[in-house]
Short mmCIF file of C-alpha atoms in Angstrom, two decimals:
data_model
loop_
_atom_site.label_atom_id
_atom_site.label_comp_id
_atom_site.label_asym_id
_atom_site.label_seq_id
_atom_site.Cartn_x
_atom_site.Cartn_y
_atom_site.Cartn_z
CA MET B 1 -31.96 -83.93 50.93
CA ARG B 2 -30.51 -83.91 47.48
CA LYS B 3 -26.99 -83.03 47.19
CA LEU B 4 -25.96 -79.81 45.78
CA ASN B 5 -24.34 -80.08 42.33
CA TYR B 6 -21.75 -77.45 42.47
CA LYS B 7 -20.59 -78.11 38.92
CA LYS B 8 -24.11 -77.10 37.68
CA VAL B 9 -24.24 -74.07 40.01
CA PHE B 10 -20.88 -72.90 38.71
CA ILE B 11 -21.95 -73.34 35.11
CA PHE B 12 -25.11 -71.39 35.68
CA LEU B 13 -23.31 -68.48 37.49
CA PHE B 14 -20.72 -68.31 34.91
CA CYS B 15 -23.67 -68.20 32.16
CA LEU B 16 -25.39 -65.43 34.17
CA THR B 17 -22.40 -63.39 34.60
CA ALA B 18 -21.46 -63.69 31.02
CA ALA B 19 -25.27 -62.75 29.92
CA VAL B 20 -25.16 -59.65 32.16
CA GLY B 21 -21.76 -58.57 30.82
CA THR B 22 -22.76 -58.95 27.20
CA MET B 23 -26.15 -56.94 28.03
CA GLY B 24 -23.80 -54.21 29.76
CA LEU B 25 -21.53 -54.02 26.59
CA ALA B 26 -24.60 -53.74 24.42
CA ILE B 27 -26.27 -51.07 26.36
CA LYS B 28 -22.79 -49.18 26.54
CA SER B 29 -22.55 -49.60 22.62
CA LEU B 30 -26.09 -48.13 22.23
CA ALA B 31 -25.95 -45.27 24.64
CA PHE B 32 -24.41 -41.91 23.64
CA ASP B 33 -26.05 -40.15 26.64
CA LYS B 34 -28.77 -40.85 29.07
CA LYS B 35 -31.58 -39.03 27.51
CA ARG B 36 -33.16 -41.87 25.35
CA THR B 37 -30.24 -41.80 23.04
CA VAL B 38 -29.29 -45.03 21.19
CA SER B 39 -26.63 -45.81 18.61
CA ALA B 40 -27.51 -48.39 16.14
CA TYR B 41 -25.37 -50.34 13.46
CA THR B 42 -26.76 -51.47 9.88
CA THR B 43 -24.97 -52.28 6.79
CA ASP B 44 -24.51 -49.54 4.16
CA LYS B 45 -26.45 -51.03 1.04
CA ASN B 46 -24.22 -49.40 -1.70
CA TYR B 47 -20.91 -50.27 -0.21
CA PRO B 48 -20.96 -53.75 1.87
CA GLU B 49 -17.52 -52.96 3.53
CA ALA B 50 -19.01 -50.07 5.30
CA ASP B 51 -21.41 -50.14 8.23
CA ILE B 52 -23.71 -47.27 9.24
CA GLN B 53 -23.80 -46.11 12.65
CA THR B 54 -26.89 -43.81 13.48
CA TYR B 55 -27.26 -41.88 16.93
CA VAL B 56 -31.00 -41.25 17.52
CA LYS B 57 -32.65 -39.36 20.27
CA ASP B 58 -36.11 -39.92 20.17
CA ASN B 59 -37.56 -36.75 21.48
CA THR B 60 -40.14 -34.11 19.88
CA LYS B 61 -38.44 -31.52 21.77
CA GLY B 62 -34.68 -31.68 20.90
CA GLY B 63 -34.58 -34.95 19.12
CA TYR B 64 -32.10 -35.87 16.49
CA SER B 65 -30.83 -38.49 14.05
CA ALA B 66 -27.33 -38.56 12.98
CA SER B 67 -25.66 -41.00 10.74
CA ARG B 68 -22.03 -41.82 9.57
CA PRO B 69 -20.18 -44.54 7.69
CA VAL B 70 -18.14 -46.96 9.77
CA LEU B 71 -15.32 -48.11 7.23
CA HIS B 72 -13.27 -50.11 9.74
CA LEU B 73 -10.37 -47.79 9.28
CA GLU B 74 -9.30 -46.78 12.56
CA ASN B 75 -8.05 -43.32 12.18
CA ILE B 76 -10.91 -42.34 9.72
CA ASP B 77 -13.47 -43.85 11.71
CA ARG B 78 -12.29 -41.75 14.75
CA GLN B 79 -12.34 -38.48 12.80
CA LEU B 80 -15.98 -39.25 11.28
CA GLU B 81 -17.19 -40.10 14.90
CA ALA B 82 -15.73 -36.94 16.32
CA TYR B 83 -17.28 -34.77 13.65
CA ILE B 84 -20.72 -36.55 14.31
CA LYS B 85 -20.42 -35.84 18.08
CA LYS B 86 -19.45 -32.31 17.70
CA GLU B 87 -22.39 -31.78 15.44
CA ILE B 88 -24.89 -33.30 18.05
CA LYS B 89 -23.26 -31.42 20.79
CA ASP B 90 -23.42 -28.25 19.20
CA TYR B 91 -27.08 -28.56 18.51
CA GLU B 92 -27.85 -29.57 22.01
CA LYS B 93 -26.29 -26.52 23.15
CA LYS B 94 -28.44 -24.38 20.88
CA TRP B 95 -31.35 -26.17 21.81
CA LYS B 96 -30.86 -25.84 25.65
CA ALA B 97 -30.36 -22.30 25.15
CA SER B 98 -33.70 -22.09 23.61
CA ASP B 99 -35.36 -23.22 26.78
CA GLY B 100 -36.06 -26.67 25.52
CA LYS B 101 -38.40 -25.40 22.56
CA ALA B 102 -39.11 -27.98 19.72
CA SER B 103 -36.10 -28.49 17.75
CA GLU B 104 -34.63 -31.14 15.47
CA LEU B 105 -31.31 -32.11 13.80
CA ASN B 106 -31.02 -34.55 10.77
CA LEU B 107 -27.55 -35.45 9.62
CA THR B 108 -27.27 -37.99 7.01
CA TYR B 109 -24.45 -39.10 4.59
CA THR B 110 -23.69 -40.20 1.06
CA ILE B 111 -20.57 -41.99 -0.05
CA LEU B 112 -19.66 -40.19 -3.50
CA HIS B 113 -16.79 -42.39 -4.29
CA PHE B 114 -14.82 -45.02 -2.62
CA SER B 115 -11.73 -46.64 -4.22
CA LYS B 116 -8.60 -48.12 -3.14
CA GLN B 117 -6.89 -44.80 -2.70
CA THR B 118 -9.52 -42.48 -1.49
CA ILE B 119 -13.13 -42.05 -0.05
CA THR B 120 -15.45 -38.99 -0.48
CA ILE B 121 -18.24 -38.55 1.97
CA SER B 122 -20.70 -35.93 1.75
CA PHE B 123 -22.99 -35.10 5.07
CA ASP B 124 -26.28 -33.21 4.28
CA LYS B 125 -27.40 -31.42 7.55
CA TYR B 126 -30.99 -30.02 8.22
CA GLU B 127 -31.46 -28.22 11.59
CA GLN B 128 -34.24 -26.22 13.11
CA VAL B 129 -34.02 -24.37 16.39
CA GLU B 130 -36.49 -21.79 17.75
CA GLY B 131 -38.25 -21.93 14.12
CA LYS B 132 -34.94 -20.98 12.38
CA LYS B 133 -34.18 -23.48 9.61
CA GLN B 134 -30.58 -24.21 8.35
CA SER B 135 -29.34 -26.76 5.73
CA GLY B 136 -25.88 -27.41 4.57
CA THR B 137 -23.39 -29.97 3.00
CA GLN B 138 -19.95 -30.86 4.28
CA ILE B 139 -17.81 -32.92 1.89
CA PHE B 140 -14.60 -34.89 3.17
CA THR B 141 -12.25 -36.86 1.25
CA TYR B 142 -9.77 -39.21 2.89
CA ASP B 143 -6.56 -40.76 1.62
CA ILE B 144 -7.16 -44.64 2.36
CA PRO B 145 -3.52 -45.81 2.82
CA SER B 146 -2.58 -42.90 5.10
CA GLN B 147 -6.11 -42.51 6.65
CA GLN B 148 -5.64 -38.82 6.44
CA LYS B 149 -8.15 -36.18 5.34
CA LEU B 150 -7.22 -34.58 2.10
CA SER B 151 -6.97 -30.84 0.99
CA ILE B 152 -6.40 -29.84 -2.55
CA GLU B 153 -2.92 -29.22 -1.63
CA ASP B 154 -2.19 -32.90 -0.84
CA ILE B 155 -2.83 -34.21 -4.32
CA PHE B 156 -0.88 -31.89 -6.46
CA ALA B 157 2.76 -31.12 -6.65
CA THR B 158 3.59 -27.97 -4.78
CA ASP B 159 5.89 -26.45 -7.52
CA THR B 160 3.07 -26.49 -10.19
CA ASP B 161 0.51 -23.75 -11.21
CA TYR B 162 -2.47 -25.98 -10.71
CA LEU B 163 -4.56 -23.38 -8.76
CA SER B 164 -4.19 -20.85 -11.86
CA VAL B 165 -5.68 -23.57 -14.16
CA LEU B 166 -8.37 -24.42 -11.59
CA SER B 167 -9.29 -20.68 -11.15
CA ASP B 168 -9.56 -20.42 -14.98
CA ILE B 169 -11.72 -23.59 -15.39
CA VAL B 170 -14.10 -22.67 -12.44
CA PHE B 171 -14.48 -19.10 -13.97
CA GLU B 172 -15.29 -20.30 -17.45
CA GLU B 173 -17.75 -23.05 -16.13
CA LEU B 174 -19.55 -20.79 -13.63
CA THR B 175 -19.91 -17.78 -15.96
CA GLN B 176 -21.45 -20.07 -18.47
CA LYS B 177 -24.43 -21.09 -16.23
CA GLU B 178 -27.67 -19.45 -16.04
CA GLU B 179 -28.69 -20.06 -12.33
CA GLU B 180 -28.93 -16.86 -10.27
CA GLY B 181 -26.88 -16.64 -7.17
CA ILE B 182 -23.32 -16.98 -8.63
CA SER B 183 -21.08 -14.80 -6.56
CA ASN B 184 -19.36 -11.89 -8.28
CA SER B 185 -16.28 -12.09 -5.80
CA LEU B 186 -15.83 -15.87 -6.43
CA ILE B 187 -15.88 -15.68 -10.46
CA LYS B 188 -13.62 -12.38 -10.82
CA LYS B 189 -10.96 -13.86 -13.03
CA GLU B 190 -8.35 -11.32 -11.77
CA ASN B 191 -8.67 -12.72 -8.38
CA LYS B 192 -7.22 -16.27 -8.55
CA LEU B 193 -8.99 -18.61 -6.20
CA LYS B 194 -7.46 -19.84 -3.04
CA ALA B 195 -6.71 -23.41 -2.44
CA ALA B 196 -9.52 -23.38 0.25
CA ASN B 197 -12.13 -22.89 -2.67
CA PHE B 198 -11.36 -26.38 -3.99
CA ASN B 199 -11.23 -28.39 -0.73
CA SER B 200 -14.40 -30.23 -1.48
CA PHE B 201 -13.39 -32.73 -4.39
CA SER B 202 -13.47 -36.39 -5.39
CA VAL B 203 -10.73 -38.33 -7.30
CA PHE B 204 -12.32 -40.33 -10.01
CA LYS B 205 -10.81 -42.83 -12.19
CA ASN B 206 -10.38 -40.49 -15.13
CA THR B 207 -11.63 -37.12 -13.55
CA LEU B 208 -11.39 -34.74 -10.68
CA VAL B 209 -14.74 -33.73 -9.60
CA PHE B 210 -14.96 -30.33 -7.64
CA TYR B 211 -17.83 -29.31 -5.47
CA VAL B 212 -17.71 -25.47 -5.64
CA LYS B 213 -20.06 -23.29 -3.44
CA THR B 214 -20.47 -19.59 -4.36
CA ASP B 215 -20.17 -16.90 -1.51
CA ASP B 216 -23.80 -15.65 -1.60
CA SER B 217 -25.53 -19.14 -2.71
CA THR B 218 -26.12 -22.45 -0.70
CA LYS B 219 -25.98 -24.15 -4.26
CA THR B 220 -23.23 -26.29 -4.87
CA HIS B 221 -21.76 -26.50 -8.43
CA THR B 222 -20.18 -29.78 -9.50
CA ILE B 223 -17.42 -29.42 -11.94
CA ALA B 224 -15.76 -32.48 -13.27
CA ILE B 225 -12.26 -32.12 -14.98
CA LYS B 226 -10.49 -34.63 -17.00
CA LYS B 227 -7.20 -35.64 -15.31
CA ASP B 228 -5.30 -35.33 -18.34
CA LEU B 229 -5.30 -31.37 -17.93
CA PHE B 230 -3.24 -32.02 -14.80
CA LYS B 231 -0.95 -34.68 -16.18
CA ASP B 232 2.14 -32.62 -15.01
CA SER B 233 0.91 -31.41 -11.59
CA LEU B 234 -1.26 -34.31 -10.08
CA LEU B 235 0.55 -36.65 -7.94
CA ASP B 236 0.99 -40.20 -9.40
CA SER B 237 -1.11 -42.05 -6.83
CA TYR B 238 -4.19 -39.78 -7.69
CA GLN B 239 -3.43 -39.97 -11.33
CA SER B 240 -3.69 -43.73 -11.42
CA GLN B 241 -6.78 -45.13 -12.77
CA ASP B 242 -6.63 -48.55 -11.20
CA LEU B 243 -6.21 -47.11 -7.60
CA ASN B 244 -9.09 -44.50 -8.13
CA GLU B 245 -11.62 -46.64 -9.75
CA ASP B 246 -14.61 -46.88 -7.59
CA ARG B 247 -15.13 -50.29 -5.65
CA VAL B 248 -18.75 -50.61 -6.88
CA LYS B 249 -19.64 -48.55 -9.83
CA GLU B 250 -17.75 -45.56 -11.39
CA TRP B 251 -20.06 -42.49 -11.70
CA GLN B 252 -19.84 -41.04 -14.97
CA PRO B 253 -20.46 -36.94 -14.85
CA LYS B 254 -22.82 -35.86 -17.63
CA HIS B 255 -20.42 -32.91 -18.50
CA ILE B 256 -16.66 -33.19 -18.21
CA VAL B 257 -14.20 -30.32 -18.87
CA ALA B 258 -11.84 -31.84 -21.38
CA LYS B 259 -9.84 -28.94 -22.58
CA LEU B 260 -8.39 -25.60 -20.97
CA PRO B 261 -10.35 -22.39 -21.44
CA VAL B 262 -9.37 -20.40 -24.35
CA GLN B 263 -7.35 -17.28 -23.37
CA ASN B 264 -9.44 -14.39 -24.34
CA GLU B 265 -7.27 -11.56 -23.21
CA TRP B 266 -7.63 -10.26 -26.71
CA ILE B 267 -11.37 -9.26 -26.21
CA ASP B 268 -11.81 -5.74 -24.84
CA PRO B 269 -15.16 -5.53 -22.91
CA SER B 270 -15.19 -1.89 -23.54
CA LYS B 271 -15.28 -2.23 -27.27
CA LYS B 272 -18.13 -3.43 -29.40
CA VAL B 273 -18.83 -7.24 -29.93
CA ILE B 274 -20.94 -9.15 -32.27
CA ALA B 275 -21.27 -12.92 -32.86
CA LEU B 276 -21.46 -14.53 -36.04
CA THR B 277 -23.09 -17.81 -36.26
CA PHE B 278 -23.26 -20.31 -39.27
CA ASP B 279 -25.72 -23.30 -39.47
CA ASP B 280 -26.00 -26.57 -41.35
CA GLY B 281 -22.39 -27.15 -42.09
CA PRO B 282 -19.72 -28.06 -42.33
CA HIS B 283 -19.18 -27.58 -45.95
CA PRO B 284 -15.61 -28.46 -47.40
CA SER B 285 -15.09 -25.46 -49.32
CA HIS B 286 -17.51 -22.86 -48.11
CA THR B 287 -16.92 -23.37 -44.41
CA MET B 288 -13.13 -23.27 -44.99
CA SER B 289 -13.52 -20.07 -46.86
CA ILE B 290 -15.20 -18.46 -43.98
CA LEU B 291 -12.57 -19.82 -41.55
CA GLU B 292 -9.89 -18.05 -43.71
CA ASP B 293 -11.77 -14.69 -43.65
CA LEU B 294 -12.25 -14.94 -39.79
CA LYS B 295 -8.57 -15.81 -39.29
CA LYS B 296 -7.40 -12.59 -41.51
CA TYR B 297 -9.44 -10.38 -39.37
CA ASP B 298 -8.65 -11.88 -35.93
CA GLY B 299 -12.20 -13.06 -35.51
CA HIS B 300 -14.23 -16.13 -33.96
CA ALA B 301 -17.59 -17.44 -34.82
CA THR B 302 -19.95 -20.46 -33.81
CA PHE B 303 -20.73 -23.08 -36.30
CA PHE B 304 -23.98 -25.06 -35.57
CA VAL B 305 -23.22 -28.35 -37.41
CA LEU B 306 -25.38 -31.00 -38.53
CA GLY B 307 -24.22 -34.56 -37.24
CA SER B 308 -24.97 -36.08 -40.67
CA ARG B 309 -22.40 -33.88 -42.55
CA VAL B 310 -19.92 -33.88 -39.41
CA GLN B 311 -19.04 -37.48 -40.09
CA HIS B 312 -17.96 -36.63 -43.70
CA TYR B 313 -15.78 -33.69 -42.89
CA PRO B 314 -14.11 -34.15 -39.37
CA GLU B 315 -10.97 -32.25 -40.54
CA VAL B 316 -13.20 -29.01 -41.02
CA LEU B 317 -14.49 -29.12 -37.56
CA GLN B 318 -10.84 -29.67 -36.13
CA LYS B 319 -9.67 -26.54 -37.96
CA MET B 320 -12.64 -24.73 -36.49
CA LEU B 321 -11.30 -25.45 -32.96
CA GLN B 322 -7.70 -24.99 -33.85
CA GLU B 323 -8.49 -21.37 -34.85
CA GLY B 324 -10.39 -20.51 -31.66
CA ASN B 325 -13.84 -20.97 -32.99
CA GLU B 326 -16.87 -22.92 -31.45
CA ILE B 327 -19.01 -25.64 -32.42
CA GLY B 328 -22.66 -26.10 -31.60
CA ASN B 329 -25.24 -28.67 -32.18
CA HIS B 330 -27.91 -28.34 -34.82
CA SER B 331 -29.49 -31.91 -34.87
CA TRP B 332 -28.60 -34.95 -36.88
CA ASP B 333 -30.42 -34.05 -40.13
CA HIS B 334 -32.37 -30.71 -39.47
CA PRO B 335 -35.74 -31.99 -38.49
CA GLN B 336 -38.34 -29.56 -36.60
CA LEU B 337 -37.69 -31.23 -33.25
CA THR B 338 -41.05 -30.22 -31.76
CA ARG B 339 -42.80 -32.65 -34.06
CA LEU B 340 -40.80 -35.50 -33.08
CA SER B 341 -41.24 -38.26 -30.37
CA LYS B 342 -39.13 -38.08 -27.34
CA ASN B 343 -36.97 -41.02 -28.50
CA LYS B 344 -36.50 -39.16 -31.84
CA ILE B 345 -35.64 -36.14 -30.18
CA GLU B 346 -32.87 -37.74 -28.16
CA ASP B 347 -31.50 -39.57 -31.12
CA GLN B 348 -31.16 -36.41 -33.03
CA ILE B 349 -29.22 -34.58 -30.27
CA GLU B 350 -27.01 -37.60 -29.16
CA LYS B 351 -25.96 -38.87 -32.33
CA THR B 352 -24.66 -35.32 -33.33
CA GLN B 353 -22.91 -35.10 -29.89
CA ASP B 354 -21.27 -38.33 -30.66
CA ALA B 355 -20.13 -37.36 -34.26
CA VAL B 356 -18.69 -34.02 -32.92
CA LYS B 357 -16.83 -35.92 -30.13
CA LYS B 358 -15.69 -38.56 -32.62
CA ALA B 359 -14.30 -35.79 -34.76
CA THR B 360 -12.67 -33.49 -32.38
CA GLY B 361 -12.43 -35.29 -28.77
CA THR B 362 -14.97 -32.70 -27.28
CA GLU B 363 -18.90 -32.31 -27.28
CA PRO B 364 -20.67 -29.22 -27.85
CA GLY B 365 -21.99 -27.16 -24.98
CA LEU B 366 -24.47 -25.24 -26.99
CA VAL B 367 -27.56 -26.21 -29.14
CA ARG B 368 -29.59 -24.50 -31.76
CA PRO B 369 -32.73 -26.25 -32.61
CA PRO B 370 -33.63 -26.20 -36.41
CA TYR B 371 -36.02 -23.36 -37.22
CA GLY B 372 -35.58 -22.09 -33.59
CA ALA B 373 -38.32 -24.60 -32.56
CA ILE B 374 -38.34 -25.76 -28.96
CA ASN B 375 -40.81 -26.91 -26.23
CA HIS B 376 -40.53 -28.65 -23.24
CA ASN B 377 -40.03 -32.25 -24.52
CA VAL B 378 -37.02 -30.79 -26.58
CA ARG B 379 -35.31 -29.03 -23.56
CA GLU B 380 -35.68 -32.39 -21.67
CA TYR B 381 -32.85 -33.71 -23.86
CA MET B 382 -30.62 -30.89 -23.70
CA GLU B 383 -29.25 -31.76 -20.38
CA ASP B 384 -26.59 -29.01 -19.39
CA MET B 385 -26.45 -27.41 -23.06
CA LYS B 386 -27.59 -23.98 -23.33
CA VAL B 387 -29.75 -23.13 -26.13
CA SER B 388 -28.74 -20.27 -28.52
CA LEU B 389 -30.94 -18.60 -30.89
CA TRP B 390 -30.28 -15.42 -32.73
CA ASP B 391 -31.02 -11.55 -33.25
CA VAL B 392 -30.63 -11.04 -36.94
CA ASP B 393 -31.61 -13.29 -39.69
CA PRO B 394 -30.91 -12.22 -43.38
CA GLU B 395 -32.64 -15.26 -44.77
CA ASP B 396 -29.64 -16.13 -46.79
CA TRP B 397 -30.94 -19.67 -47.48
CA LYS B 398 -33.73 -17.88 -49.37
CA GLU B 399 -32.17 -14.56 -50.72
CA ARG B 400 -29.20 -16.25 -52.51
CA ASN B 401 -27.79 -12.59 -53.33
CA GLU B 402 -24.41 -11.54 -51.92
CA LYS B 403 -25.16 -7.88 -51.90
CA LYS B 404 -28.56 -8.20 -50.32
CA ILE B 405 -27.19 -10.40 -47.66
CA VAL B 406 -24.55 -8.04 -46.75
CA ASN B 407 -26.87 -4.95 -46.60
CA LYS B 408 -29.35 -6.93 -44.44
CA VAL B 409 -26.75 -7.83 -41.82
CA MET B 410 -24.78 -4.59 -41.80
CA SER B 411 -28.16 -2.44 -41.48
CA LYS B 412 -29.10 -4.41 -38.15
CA ALA B 413 -25.58 -4.98 -36.73
CA LYS B 414 -25.29 -3.64 -33.26
CA ASP B 415 -23.24 -4.40 -30.30
CA GLY B 416 -23.92 -7.52 -28.65
CA ARG B 417 -26.16 -9.22 -31.27
CA VAL B 418 -26.15 -12.43 -32.88
CA ILE B 419 -26.22 -12.92 -36.47
CA LEU B 420 -27.65 -16.05 -38.25
CA MET B 421 -26.23 -17.19 -41.61
CA HIS B 422 -25.29 -20.51 -43.26
CA ASP B 423 -22.17 -21.96 -44.49
CA ILE B 424 -23.43 -24.34 -46.95
CA TYR B 425 -24.07 -21.67 -49.70
CA GLN B 426 -21.38 -20.13 -51.79
CA THR B 427 -23.41 -16.56 -51.73
CA SER B 428 -23.46 -16.83 -47.97
CA ALA B 429 -19.66 -17.57 -47.81
CA GLN B 430 -18.85 -14.73 -50.19
CA ALA B 431 -21.25 -12.49 -48.11
CA ALA B 432 -19.68 -13.57 -44.99
CA GLY B 433 -16.27 -12.53 -46.30
CA LYS B 434 -17.48 -8.91 -46.95
CA ILE B 435 -19.49 -8.76 -43.53
CA ILE B 436 -16.51 -9.79 -41.51
CA LYS B 437 -14.21 -7.17 -43.24
CA GLN B 438 -17.01 -4.47 -42.86
CA LEU B 439 -17.60 -5.29 -39.05
CA TYR B 440 -13.81 -5.26 -38.37
CA ASP B 441 -13.46 -1.88 -39.93
CA GLN B 442 -16.32 -0.58 -37.82
CA GLY B 443 -14.30 -1.50 -34.66
CA TYR B 444 -16.31 -4.74 -33.98
CA GLN B 445 -14.79 -7.65 -32.26
CA LEU B 446 -15.81 -10.88 -33.75
CA VAL B 447 -16.63 -13.27 -31.07
CA THR B 448 -18.17 -16.68 -30.45
CA ILE B 449 -21.45 -17.05 -28.46
CA SER B 450 -19.75 -18.18 -25.34
CA GLU B 451 -17.10 -15.28 -25.64
CA LEU B 452 -20.20 -12.90 -26.09
CA GLU B 453 -21.61 -14.29 -22.92
CA LYS B 454 -18.50 -13.74 -21.07
CA VAL B 455 -18.18 -10.15 -22.28
CA LYS B 456 -21.73 -9.37 -21.11
CA LYS B 457 -20.81 -10.90 -17.70
CA ASP B 458 -17.38 -8.98 -17.50
CA ARG B 459 -19.35 -5.78 -18.31
CA GLU B 460 -21.90 -6.39 -15.65
CA LEU B 461 -19.15 -7.13 -13.08
CA SER B 462 -17.25 -3.93 -14.07
CA GLY B 463 -20.18 -1.64 -14.77
CA ILE B 464 -19.09 -1.10 -18.44
CA THR B 465 -21.67 0.39 -20.86
CA ILE B 466 -21.30 0.60 -24.63
CA SER B 467 -22.96 3.41 -26.59
CA GLU B 468 -23.72 2.91 -30.24
#
């Protein structure tokens, strides 16, 4: 009989015990409950520092899939795990109450921003129980050094009026949007928004980005604001560009609020308003003459400029903005955009945006296509810009007669109308001076296109009607 090799037996038993133990740990790490539920780990392809943990229950009746990032930051990971497990628990409770009918839960996430200072994570949830479908988004921002979830109150100095500034900006941005479903209660300017309205946010390198939901809509409005507007209130660690630059690639919002809204308390929505607009400028003398007349009668107007002219007269555009007027995009050199290729359309719009930004530091939010010609190809390159046309056209470009221009405009002037003129002709500038005075004398408030839209919105909210 062969002698038993105790050393080999011991090694075998040790390896077997280790293998069983490892399997046990693996099973423990995978199991979330005993109902065919597993938890698997993969690597986040966008942020290699993070792993993805996904809880999956493979069951056609009551199955779910829920994912979260694992950041290897103990306190944040614990909070994210608690959030995921609570969502699963709440869902299973509803599923069991439905007597086990076919249901599903799908919970995914996106890292919106990940810097040295903060991380912002968006969770998108889709749930169906008893035929009732629900979807929604939750956005969390965490401070990396402290590993605490942030509210808006944590990033601003307590003794500053940042909420008032945020309220004004959100009011301004939402009232300019054309989408339906914007809550009246949210955008009433007299009701300053509370801090809780701004708790979904990201701190980017140069901007603060807010994800604002309206009361009666599931749509989230993304509003990016330059940090410079909060240089006296935003805390230093969140003001820092180095600490808040994304680890992979800094996202650049298409539209950034770069200046505070113009305070328009002087506009009375119960009184008549009219919008004068001027195309094809700027002109070094004629535009300046119109600006002087507007200032004399406390009026504002919108100037739709050509990029090819902007580059030569930046000081005229600067004066426009200084005196409360508005600048719009009228293409680079006035072609009929509908006859151009997509690349040339984009070039006409983008070059003008760049020229205005170089002259003033801001980009226009309005565009008026030459001749009013617009189609799908043209709209594709307007991005978030609003197309602005007109109600009254005195054809001052053709009628070069001051008196006739004045008569045509005044005969068709009514509350809420938009008047089209041109500020590159002397006769138009002279006519504009008389029109501005006559409209003022008749009780009209001379406003920009954006101010006109706000007045209309204010009237709608408050039920004001104007009789001619």
